[in-house]
Short mmCIF file of C-alpha atoms in Angstrom, two decimals:
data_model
loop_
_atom_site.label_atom_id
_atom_site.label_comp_id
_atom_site.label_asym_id
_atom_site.label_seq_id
_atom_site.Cartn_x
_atom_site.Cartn_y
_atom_site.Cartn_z
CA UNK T 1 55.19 155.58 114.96
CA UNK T 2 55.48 152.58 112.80
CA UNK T 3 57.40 150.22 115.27
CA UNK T 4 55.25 147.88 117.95
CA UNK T 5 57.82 146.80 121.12
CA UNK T 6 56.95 143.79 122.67
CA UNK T 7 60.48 143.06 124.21
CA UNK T 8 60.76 141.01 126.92
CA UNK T 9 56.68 140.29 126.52
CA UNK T 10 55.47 137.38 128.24
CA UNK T 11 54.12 135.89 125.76
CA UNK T 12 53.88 132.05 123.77
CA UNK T 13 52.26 133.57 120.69
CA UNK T 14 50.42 136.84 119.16
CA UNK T 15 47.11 137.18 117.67
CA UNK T 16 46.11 136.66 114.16
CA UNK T 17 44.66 140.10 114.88
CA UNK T 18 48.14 141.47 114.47
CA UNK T 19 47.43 141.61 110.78
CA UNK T 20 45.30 144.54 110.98
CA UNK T 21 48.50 146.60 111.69
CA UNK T 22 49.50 146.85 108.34
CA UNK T 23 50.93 150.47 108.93
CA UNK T 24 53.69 148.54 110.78
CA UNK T 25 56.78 148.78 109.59
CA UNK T 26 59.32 147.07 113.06
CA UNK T 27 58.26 144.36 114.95
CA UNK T 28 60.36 144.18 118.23
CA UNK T 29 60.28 140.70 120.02
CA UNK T 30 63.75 140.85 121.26
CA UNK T 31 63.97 138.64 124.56
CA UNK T 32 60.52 136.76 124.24
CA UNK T 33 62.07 133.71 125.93
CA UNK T 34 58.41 132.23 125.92
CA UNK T 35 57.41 133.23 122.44
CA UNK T 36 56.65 129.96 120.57
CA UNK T 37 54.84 130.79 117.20
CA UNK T 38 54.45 133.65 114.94
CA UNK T 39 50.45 133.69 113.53
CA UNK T 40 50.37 132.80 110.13
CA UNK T 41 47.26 134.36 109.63
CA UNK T 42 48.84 137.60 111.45
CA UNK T 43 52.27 138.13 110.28
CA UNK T 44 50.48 137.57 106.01
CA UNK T 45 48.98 140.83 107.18
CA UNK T 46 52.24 143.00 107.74
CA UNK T 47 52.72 143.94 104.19
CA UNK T 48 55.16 146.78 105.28
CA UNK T 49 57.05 144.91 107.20
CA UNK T 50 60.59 145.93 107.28
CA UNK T 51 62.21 144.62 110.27
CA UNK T 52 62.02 141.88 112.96
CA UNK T 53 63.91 141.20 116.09
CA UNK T 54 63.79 138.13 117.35
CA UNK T 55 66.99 138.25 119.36
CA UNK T 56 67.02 135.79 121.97
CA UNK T 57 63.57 134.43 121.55
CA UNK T 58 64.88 130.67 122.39
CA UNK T 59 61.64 128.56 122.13
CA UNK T 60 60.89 130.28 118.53
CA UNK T 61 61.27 126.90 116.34
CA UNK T 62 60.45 129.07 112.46
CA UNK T 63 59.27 131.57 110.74
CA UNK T 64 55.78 131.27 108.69
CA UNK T 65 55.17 130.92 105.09
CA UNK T 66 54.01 134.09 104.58
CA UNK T 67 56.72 136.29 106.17
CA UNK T 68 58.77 138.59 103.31
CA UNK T 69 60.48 141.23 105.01
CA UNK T 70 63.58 142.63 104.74
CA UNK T 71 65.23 142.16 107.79
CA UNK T 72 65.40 139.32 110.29
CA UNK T 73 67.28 139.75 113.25
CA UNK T 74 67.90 136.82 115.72
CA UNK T 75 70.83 135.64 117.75
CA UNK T 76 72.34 131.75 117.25
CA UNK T 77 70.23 130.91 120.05
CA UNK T 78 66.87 130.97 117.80
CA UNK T 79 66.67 127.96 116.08
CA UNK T 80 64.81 130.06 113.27
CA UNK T 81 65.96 130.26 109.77
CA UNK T 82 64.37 132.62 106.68
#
């Protein structure tokens, strides 16, 4: 109820409007191969954040600021780091 699944979206980034889900508790991005950037704006929003895949998201270059969670997951093949 808590989790959104975007894996294997097609996407480069996600809307600042992702902030207003802040019920959301697991963020799924697991194979985004074309996922770029995480919103700032957006991901300050996720206050009960708890988890985030980002397993095999390859063009993901970091993480924002604002992101305090719990638990990051991604593979040695994102170049991300908390």
């Amino acid at each position: 109820g808590d989790t959104l699944n975007l894996h294997g979206a097609c996407v480069e980034t996600l809307p600042d409007s992702l902030g207003k889900l802040s019920h959301l508790k697991t963020l799924k991005l697991e194979k985004c191969r074309n996922l770029e950037t995480l919103p700032e704006t957006g991901v300050a929003g996720l206050v009960n954040l708890e988890a985030l895949n980002l397993m095999y998201c390859s063009k993901l270059k970091q993480l924002p600021q604002s992101i305090c969670i719990y638990s990051v997951l991604y593979s040695d093949e994102t170049m991300a780091s908390t």
